[in-house]
Every structure is written in structure tokens, then in C-alpha cells.
Amino acid sequence: SNPYDCFHGILFFIYYNSENKLNTEELEFHYSYASKRDSLADLTQQNSNARDQYNILNIFEYQNIRSTFLIRQIKNAFFGITFKRIKVTPVSYSVRSGSLQNNCTNLVSFVFEGYDEQKNSWDVLDERVNINDLTVNGGFALFYVHYTKKSYSFFKIRQTDRGSNGLWGFALAAFDINGIITEC
């Protein structure tokens, strides 16, 4: 019931202990259309709202629903994390939606997946279909994963159906993962 509790997991721990900076030695982010996205530096000439939605650090501003990271409108849009020096046996993950705007939507149906490096395939750790927890402005939830003894370095949340306003793509105001950590 409290965003503070939901969003103080592994990602926030790394961010906080990296002096509130993106620690590229520990984390790597992946998302739909990343290779076609303008760099944050190129957006300095555009309006501040567009520039702000491209800043990956917005997912750590869990108390501010206006601070979002926008995943472009594409079927099966996704947002993923790679831990570079640890593996995680996941227990739960948390998601917070941003404020509804004309060009973005909130998640309604999605899967949370971990990449099995031995099988070279994605394991579905949790699946949500037609939920309303994230459709309100700033809606957030902590979701528990299916029990697993496996540890993963790669995770993603993938949209499986259109969002709250009938469009693909989504806006994240916060995201975190909780679990048991082992060093690689």
C-alpha cells in the first residue's frame, strides 16, 4: 500500500549507492525501439516534456508520477534490465504507471520474464491479464513471481495486449525487482 516499500528493491539499492546516478558497471537497460530512439543529448533542443520522457533515471523517482520513462507504441513493447555482476532469484517486482497523457498508455496485460541462459529462452515468471491496478494515474502494485530456484541476470516486462487507452506502448513512473542476490 506504500510506494516507499514497493520501490526499494535491488534497482533502487544500486541507484542509491551509485550517488543517484546511472551505474553502467552494474546495470544495462533494454526497451522497445532503443536503437531508433534519439539520444537524450539530441533532445535538448526539443521541449522539456519530450526530453524528460526519454530519461531512464525517471524510473527511480517513484514518488513523482509525472516523471516517467516512455516505451514507444509498438506491439509487444518491452522494458528490460540486465544485471552485469549479479544474478537474482526473483521474489517480486513492482511497477508504477505514469500520468495518462495523449501519447502514452498504462499497462493492463503483460508478462514478467527472466532469461534462462542455459536454454536460451525466456521463462515467464508472472503473467497479468486485464488488470486495473495500473490504469489510474500513478497506480502501482507489487507482484509476486511464480516460485523458482533459478537465478537470472536478464529480466523484462513485456506488454501482451493493448494498454488502458487501446494503444500499444506504456509509460513507467517506477520499476524495481526484489529477490535473492548471488554474485556472478
JSON list of N, CA and C in Angstrom, two decimals, residues 5 32 40 45 127 133 171:
[
{"chain": "A", "resi": 5, "resn": "ASP", "atom": "N", "xyz": [7.77, 1.31, 0.22]},
{"chain": "A", "resi": 5, "resn": "ASP", "atom": "CA", "xyz": [8.08, -0.11, 0.42]},
{"chain": "A", "resi": 5, "resn": "ASP", "atom": "C", "xyz": [8.20, -0.86, -0.90]},
{"chain": "A", "resi": 32, "resn": "SER", "atom": "N", "xyz": [11.92, -1.36, -26.10]},
{"chain": "A", "resi": 32, "resn": "SER", "atom": "CA", "xyz": [11.47, -1.33, -27.49]},
{"chain": "A", "resi": 32, "resn": "SER", "atom": "C", "xyz": [11.97, -0.08, -28.21]},
{"chain": "A", "resi": 40, "resn": "LEU", "atom": "N", "xyz": [19.47, 11.37, -25.50]},
{"chain": "A", "resi": 40, "resn": "LEU", "atom": "CA", "xyz": [19.00, 12.41, -24.59]},
{"chain": "A", "resi": 40, "resn": "LEU", "atom": "C", "xyz": [19.65, 13.75, -24.94]},
{"chain": "A", "resi": 45, "resn": "GLN", "atom": "N", "xyz": [17.24, 20.31, -27.68]},
{"chain": "A", "resi": 45, "resn": "GLN", "atom": "CA", "xyz": [16.62, 21.39, -28.44]},
{"chain": "A", "resi": 45, "resn": "GLN", "atom": "C", "xyz": [15.09, 21.28, -28.44]},
{"chain": "A", "resi": 127, "resn": "GLU", "atom": "N", "xyz": [2.35, -13.48, -15.01]},
{"chain": "A", "resi": 127, "resn": "GLU", "atom": "CA", "xyz": [1.51, -13.01, -16.11]},
{"chain": "A", "resi": 127, "resn": "GLU", "atom": "C", "xyz": [0.28, -12.33, -15.53]},
{"chain": "A", "resi": 133, "resn": "ASP", "atom": "N", "xyz": [-5.01, -2.43, -11.74]},
{"chain": "A", "resi": 133, "resn": "ASP", "atom": "CA", "xyz": [-4.15, -1.84, -10.71]},
{"chain": "A", "resi": 133, "resn": "ASP", "atom": "C", "xyz": [-3.33, -0.66, -11.23]},
{"chain": "A", "resi": 171, "resn": "ALA", "atom": "N", "xyz": [4.00, 3.83, -20.26]},
{"chain": "A", "resi": 171, "resn": "ALA", "atom": "CA", "xyz": [4.85, 4.76, -19.51]},
{"chain": "A", "resi": 171, "resn": "ALA", "atom": "C", "xyz": [5.10, 4.19, -18.13]}
]
